[in-house]
PDB file of C-alpha atoms in Angstrom:
ATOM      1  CA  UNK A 163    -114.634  11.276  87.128  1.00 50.00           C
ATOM      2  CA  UNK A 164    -110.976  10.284  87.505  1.00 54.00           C
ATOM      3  CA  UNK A 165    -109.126   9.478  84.313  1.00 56.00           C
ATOM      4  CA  UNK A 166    -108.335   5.708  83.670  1.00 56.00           C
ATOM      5  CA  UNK A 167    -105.232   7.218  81.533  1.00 56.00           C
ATOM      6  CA  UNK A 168    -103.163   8.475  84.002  1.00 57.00           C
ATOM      7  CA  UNK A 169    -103.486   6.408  86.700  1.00 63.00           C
ATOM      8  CA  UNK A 170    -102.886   2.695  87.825  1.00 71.00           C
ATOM      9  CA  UNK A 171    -105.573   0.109  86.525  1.00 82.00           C
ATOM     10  CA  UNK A 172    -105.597  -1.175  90.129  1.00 86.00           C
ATOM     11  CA  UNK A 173    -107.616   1.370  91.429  1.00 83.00           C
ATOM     12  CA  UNK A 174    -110.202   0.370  88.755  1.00 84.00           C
ATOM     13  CA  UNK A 175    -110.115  -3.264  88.957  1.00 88.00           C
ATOM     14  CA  UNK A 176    -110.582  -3.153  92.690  1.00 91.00           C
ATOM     15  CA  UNK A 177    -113.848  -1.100  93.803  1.00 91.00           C
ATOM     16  CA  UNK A 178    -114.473  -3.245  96.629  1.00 94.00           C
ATOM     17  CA  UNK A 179    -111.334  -2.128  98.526  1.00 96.00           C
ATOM     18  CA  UNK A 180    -112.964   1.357  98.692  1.00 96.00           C
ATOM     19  CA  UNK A 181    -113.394   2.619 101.855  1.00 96.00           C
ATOM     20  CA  UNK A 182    -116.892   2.587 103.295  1.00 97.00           C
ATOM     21  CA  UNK A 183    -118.525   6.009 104.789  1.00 96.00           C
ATOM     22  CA  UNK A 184    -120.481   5.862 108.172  1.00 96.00           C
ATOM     23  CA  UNK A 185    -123.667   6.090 106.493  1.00 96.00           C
ATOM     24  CA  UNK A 186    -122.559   2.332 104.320  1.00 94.00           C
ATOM     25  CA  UNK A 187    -122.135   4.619 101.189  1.00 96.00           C
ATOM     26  CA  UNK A 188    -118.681   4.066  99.250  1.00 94.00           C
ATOM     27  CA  UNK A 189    -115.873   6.501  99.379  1.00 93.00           C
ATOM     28  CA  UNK A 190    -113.180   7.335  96.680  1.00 90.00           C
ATOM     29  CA  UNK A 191    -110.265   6.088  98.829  1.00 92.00           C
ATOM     30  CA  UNK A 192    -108.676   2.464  98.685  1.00 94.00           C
ATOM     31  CA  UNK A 193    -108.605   1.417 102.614  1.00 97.00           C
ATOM     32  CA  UNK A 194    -105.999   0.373 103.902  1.00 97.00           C
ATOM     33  CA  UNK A 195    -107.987  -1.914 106.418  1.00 98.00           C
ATOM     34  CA  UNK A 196    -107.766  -4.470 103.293  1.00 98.00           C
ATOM     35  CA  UNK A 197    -104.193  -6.548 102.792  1.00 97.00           C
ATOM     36  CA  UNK A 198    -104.750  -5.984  99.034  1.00 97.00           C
ATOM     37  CA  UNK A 199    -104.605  -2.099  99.279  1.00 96.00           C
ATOM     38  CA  UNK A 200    -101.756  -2.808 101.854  1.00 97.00           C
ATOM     39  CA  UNK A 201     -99.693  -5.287  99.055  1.00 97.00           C
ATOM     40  CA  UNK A 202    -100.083  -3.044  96.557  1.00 94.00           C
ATOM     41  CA  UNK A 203     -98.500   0.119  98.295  1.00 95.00           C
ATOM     42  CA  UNK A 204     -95.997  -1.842  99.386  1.00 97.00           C
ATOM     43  CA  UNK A 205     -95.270  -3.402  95.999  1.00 95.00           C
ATOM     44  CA  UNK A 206     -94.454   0.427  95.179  1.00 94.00           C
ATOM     45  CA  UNK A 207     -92.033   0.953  98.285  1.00 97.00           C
ATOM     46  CA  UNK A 208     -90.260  -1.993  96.703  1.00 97.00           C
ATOM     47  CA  UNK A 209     -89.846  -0.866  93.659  1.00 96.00           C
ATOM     48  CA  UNK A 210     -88.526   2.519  94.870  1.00 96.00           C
ATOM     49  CA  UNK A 211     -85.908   0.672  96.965  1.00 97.00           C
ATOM     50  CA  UNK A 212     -84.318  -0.671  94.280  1.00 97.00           C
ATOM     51  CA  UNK A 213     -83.402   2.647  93.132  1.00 97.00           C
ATOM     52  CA  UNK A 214     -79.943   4.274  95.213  1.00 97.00           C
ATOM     53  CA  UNK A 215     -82.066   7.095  97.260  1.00 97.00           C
ATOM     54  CA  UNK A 216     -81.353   7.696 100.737  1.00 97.00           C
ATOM     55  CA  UNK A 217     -85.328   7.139 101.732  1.00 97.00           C
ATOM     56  CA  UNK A 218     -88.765   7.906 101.114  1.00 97.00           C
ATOM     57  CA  UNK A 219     -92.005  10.205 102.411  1.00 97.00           C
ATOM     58  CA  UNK A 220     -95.135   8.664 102.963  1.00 97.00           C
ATOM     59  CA  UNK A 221     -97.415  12.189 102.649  1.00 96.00           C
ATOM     60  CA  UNK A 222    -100.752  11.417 104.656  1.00 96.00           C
ATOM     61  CA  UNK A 223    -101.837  14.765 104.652  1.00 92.00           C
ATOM     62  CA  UNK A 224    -102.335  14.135 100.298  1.00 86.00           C
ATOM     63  CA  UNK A 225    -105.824  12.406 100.106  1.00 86.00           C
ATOM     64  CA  UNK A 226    -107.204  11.418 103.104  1.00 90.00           C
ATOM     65  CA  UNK A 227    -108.978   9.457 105.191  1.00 90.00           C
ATOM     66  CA  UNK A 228    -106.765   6.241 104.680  1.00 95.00           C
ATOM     67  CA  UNK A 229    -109.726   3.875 106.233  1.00 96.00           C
ATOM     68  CA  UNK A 230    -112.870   4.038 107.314  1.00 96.00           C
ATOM     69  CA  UNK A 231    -116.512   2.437 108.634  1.00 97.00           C
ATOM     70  CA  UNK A 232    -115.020  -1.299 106.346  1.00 97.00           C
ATOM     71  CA  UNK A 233    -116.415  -4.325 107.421  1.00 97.00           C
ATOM     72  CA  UNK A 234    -113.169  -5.864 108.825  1.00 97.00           C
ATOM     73  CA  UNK A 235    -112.831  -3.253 111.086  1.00 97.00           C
ATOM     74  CA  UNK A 236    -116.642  -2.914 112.388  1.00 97.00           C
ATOM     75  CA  UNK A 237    -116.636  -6.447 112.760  1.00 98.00           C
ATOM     76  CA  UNK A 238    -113.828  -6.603 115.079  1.00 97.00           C
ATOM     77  CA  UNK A 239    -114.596  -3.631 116.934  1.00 98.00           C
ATOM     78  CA  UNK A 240    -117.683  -5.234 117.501  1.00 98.00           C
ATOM     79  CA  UNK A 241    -116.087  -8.085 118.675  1.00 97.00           C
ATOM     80  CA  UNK A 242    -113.832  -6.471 121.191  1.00 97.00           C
ATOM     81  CA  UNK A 243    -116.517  -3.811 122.591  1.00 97.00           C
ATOM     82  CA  UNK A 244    -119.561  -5.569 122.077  1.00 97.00           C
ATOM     83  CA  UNK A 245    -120.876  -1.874 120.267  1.00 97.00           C
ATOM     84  CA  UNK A 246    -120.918  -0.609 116.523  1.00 98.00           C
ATOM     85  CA  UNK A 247    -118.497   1.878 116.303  1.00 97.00           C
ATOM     86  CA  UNK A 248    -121.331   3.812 113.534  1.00 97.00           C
ATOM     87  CA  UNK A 249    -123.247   4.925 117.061  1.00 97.00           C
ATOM     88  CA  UNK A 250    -120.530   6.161 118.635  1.00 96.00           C
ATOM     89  CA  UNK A 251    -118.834   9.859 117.744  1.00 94.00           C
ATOM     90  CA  UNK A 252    -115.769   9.750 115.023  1.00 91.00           C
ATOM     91  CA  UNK A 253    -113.619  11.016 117.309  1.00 91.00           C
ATOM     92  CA  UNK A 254    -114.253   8.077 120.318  1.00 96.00           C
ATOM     93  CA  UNK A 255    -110.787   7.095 121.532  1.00 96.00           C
ATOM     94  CA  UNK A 256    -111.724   2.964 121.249  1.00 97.00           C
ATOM     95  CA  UNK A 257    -112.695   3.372 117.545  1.00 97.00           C
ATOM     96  CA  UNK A 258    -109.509   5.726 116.263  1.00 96.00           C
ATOM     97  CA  UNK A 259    -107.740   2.854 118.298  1.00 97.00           C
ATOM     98  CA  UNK A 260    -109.468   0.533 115.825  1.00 97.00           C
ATOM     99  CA  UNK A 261    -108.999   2.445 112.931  1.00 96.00           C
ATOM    100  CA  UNK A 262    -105.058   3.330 113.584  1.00 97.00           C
ATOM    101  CA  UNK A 263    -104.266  -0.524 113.644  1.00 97.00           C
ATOM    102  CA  UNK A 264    -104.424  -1.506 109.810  1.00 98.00           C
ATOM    103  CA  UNK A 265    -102.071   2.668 109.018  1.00 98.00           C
ATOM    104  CA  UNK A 266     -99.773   1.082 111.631  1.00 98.00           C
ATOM    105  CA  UNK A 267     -99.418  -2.301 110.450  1.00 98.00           C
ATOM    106  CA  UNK A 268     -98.610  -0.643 106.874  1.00 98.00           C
ATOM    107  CA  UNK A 269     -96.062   1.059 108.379  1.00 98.00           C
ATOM    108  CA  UNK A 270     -94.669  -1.894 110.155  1.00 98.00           C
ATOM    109  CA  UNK A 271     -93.968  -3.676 106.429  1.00 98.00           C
ATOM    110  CA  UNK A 272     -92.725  -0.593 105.232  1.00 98.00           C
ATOM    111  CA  UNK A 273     -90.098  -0.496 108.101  1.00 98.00           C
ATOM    112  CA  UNK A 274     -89.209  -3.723 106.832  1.00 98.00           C
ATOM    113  CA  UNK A 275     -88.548  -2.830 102.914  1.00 98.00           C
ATOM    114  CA  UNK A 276     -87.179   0.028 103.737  1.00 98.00           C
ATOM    115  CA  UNK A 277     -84.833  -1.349 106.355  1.00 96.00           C
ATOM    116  CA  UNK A 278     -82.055   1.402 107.506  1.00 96.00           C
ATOM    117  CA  UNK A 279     -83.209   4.268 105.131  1.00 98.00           C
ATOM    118  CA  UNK A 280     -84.873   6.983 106.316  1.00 98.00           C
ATOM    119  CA  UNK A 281     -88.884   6.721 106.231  1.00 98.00           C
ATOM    120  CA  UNK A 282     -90.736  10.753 106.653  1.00 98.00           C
ATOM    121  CA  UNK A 283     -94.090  11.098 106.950  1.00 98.00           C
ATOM    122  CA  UNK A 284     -96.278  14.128 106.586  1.00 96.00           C
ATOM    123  CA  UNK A 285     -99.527  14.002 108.653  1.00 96.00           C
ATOM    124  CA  UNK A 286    -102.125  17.029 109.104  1.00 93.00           C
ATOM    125  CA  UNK A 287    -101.718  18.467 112.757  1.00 92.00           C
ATOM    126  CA  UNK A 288    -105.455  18.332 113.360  1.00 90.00           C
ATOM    127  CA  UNK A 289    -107.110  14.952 111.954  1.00 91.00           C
ATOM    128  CA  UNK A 290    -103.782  12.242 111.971  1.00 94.00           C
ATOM    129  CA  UNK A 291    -105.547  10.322 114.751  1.00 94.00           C
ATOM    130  CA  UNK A 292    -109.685  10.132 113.006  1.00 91.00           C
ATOM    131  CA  UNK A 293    -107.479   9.549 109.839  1.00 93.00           C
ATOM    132  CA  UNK A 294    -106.375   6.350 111.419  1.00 94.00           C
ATOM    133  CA  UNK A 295    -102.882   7.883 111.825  1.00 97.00           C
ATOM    134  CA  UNK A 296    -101.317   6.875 115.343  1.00 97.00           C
ATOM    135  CA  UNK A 297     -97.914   9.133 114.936  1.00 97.00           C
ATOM    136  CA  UNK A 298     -96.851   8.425 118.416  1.00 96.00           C
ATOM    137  CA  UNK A 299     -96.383   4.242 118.326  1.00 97.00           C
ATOM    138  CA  UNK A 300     -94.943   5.199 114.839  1.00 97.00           C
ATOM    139  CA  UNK A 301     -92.646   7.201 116.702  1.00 96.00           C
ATOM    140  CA  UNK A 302     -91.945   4.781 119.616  1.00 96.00           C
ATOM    141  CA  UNK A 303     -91.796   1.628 117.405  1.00 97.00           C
ATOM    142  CA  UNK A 304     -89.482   3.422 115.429  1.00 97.00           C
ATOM    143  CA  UNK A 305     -91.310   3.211 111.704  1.00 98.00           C
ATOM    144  CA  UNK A 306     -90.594   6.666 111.048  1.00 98.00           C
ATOM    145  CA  UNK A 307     -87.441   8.508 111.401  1.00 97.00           C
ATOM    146  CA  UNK A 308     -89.084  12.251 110.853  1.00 97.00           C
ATOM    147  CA  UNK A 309     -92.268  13.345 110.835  1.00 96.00           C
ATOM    148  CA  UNK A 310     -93.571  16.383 109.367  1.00 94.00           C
ATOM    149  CA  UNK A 311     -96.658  17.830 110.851  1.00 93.00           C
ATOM    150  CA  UNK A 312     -98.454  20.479 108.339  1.00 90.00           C
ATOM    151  CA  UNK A 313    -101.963  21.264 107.951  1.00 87.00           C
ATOM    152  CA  UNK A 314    -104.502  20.078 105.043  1.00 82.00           C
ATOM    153  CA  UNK A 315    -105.601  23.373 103.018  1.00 75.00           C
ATOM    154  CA  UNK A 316    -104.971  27.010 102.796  1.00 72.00           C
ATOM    155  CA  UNK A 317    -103.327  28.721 105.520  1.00 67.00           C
ATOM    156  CA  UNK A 318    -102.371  27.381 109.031  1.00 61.00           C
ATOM    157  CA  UNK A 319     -98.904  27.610 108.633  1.00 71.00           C
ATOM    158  CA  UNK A 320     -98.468  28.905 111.784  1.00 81.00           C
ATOM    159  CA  UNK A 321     -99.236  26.601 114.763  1.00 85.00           C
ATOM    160  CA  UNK A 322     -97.642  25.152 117.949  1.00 86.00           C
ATOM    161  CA  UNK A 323     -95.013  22.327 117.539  1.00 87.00           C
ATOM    162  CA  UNK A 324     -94.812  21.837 121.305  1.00 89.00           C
ATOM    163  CA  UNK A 325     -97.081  18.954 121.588  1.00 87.00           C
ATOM    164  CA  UNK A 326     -95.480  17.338 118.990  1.00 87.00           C
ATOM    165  CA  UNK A 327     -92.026  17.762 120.114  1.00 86.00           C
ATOM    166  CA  UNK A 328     -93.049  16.213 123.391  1.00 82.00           C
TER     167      UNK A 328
END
């Protein structure tokens, strides 16, 4: 279904970094809950930064969900809460906790390459947080220097900024 010619062989060679669905079923996405997946990306953001540009955008609201029901992360949520997170609702605030930590510890690294250029990211207004997306330790940790909050699809240009300004 997706073209081997246009895009990296990585993707290819590396089916069991896919992210896994609630149901155990494979998605299309690399997770980023796997170091590999993490490397890689990274591996890119280095390559850009030898290049003389002022920074880079990171656009999350292009293909997500960036992790999801992996083994890593089931296993230590089950660890820390003594529950698997598949019973619980997508949206339960322990879980997207659980889920935000490997998107967060990408962005950490990328702080690092990038050093004192500027880092955007563009997240969808509705889903950042079940997309494992956790915009405000980004914010306070200082990984990103602007975000851009849009929303996924047609329409919904219109919305209230408020909550994200605060």
């Amino acid at each position: 279904w997706l073209s081997n010619t246009y895009n990296d062989t990585f993707y290819f060679q590396h089916e069991h970094l896919r992210i896994q669905n609630k149901d155990g079923s494979k998605g299309w996405h690399l997770s980023y809950t796997y170091e590999e997946t993490q490397e890689r990306k990274v591996l890119l953001v280095q390559e850009l930064m030898r290049y003389p540009i002022d920074g880079i955008n990171l656009d999350f609201l292009r293909h997500p969900p960036f992790v999801g029901y992996d083994p890593p992360l089931i296993e230590r949520f089950i660890k820390e809460h003594g529950q698997d997170p598949r019973s619980l609702a997508d949206d339960d605030p322990r879980w997207i906790a659980c889920r935000c930590a490997p998107m967060t510890a990408f962005l950490r690294t990328v702080r690092k390459v990038v050093g004192g250029r500027t880092i955007s990211a563009r997240v969808d207004r509705r889903y950042y947080l079940v997309q494992g997306l956790d915009i405000e330790t980004w914010l306070q940790e200082g990984l990103v220097d602007i975000l851009i909050v849009a929303e996924e699809g047609f329409g919904g240009y219109t919305f209230d900024l408020r909550p994200f300004v605060d």
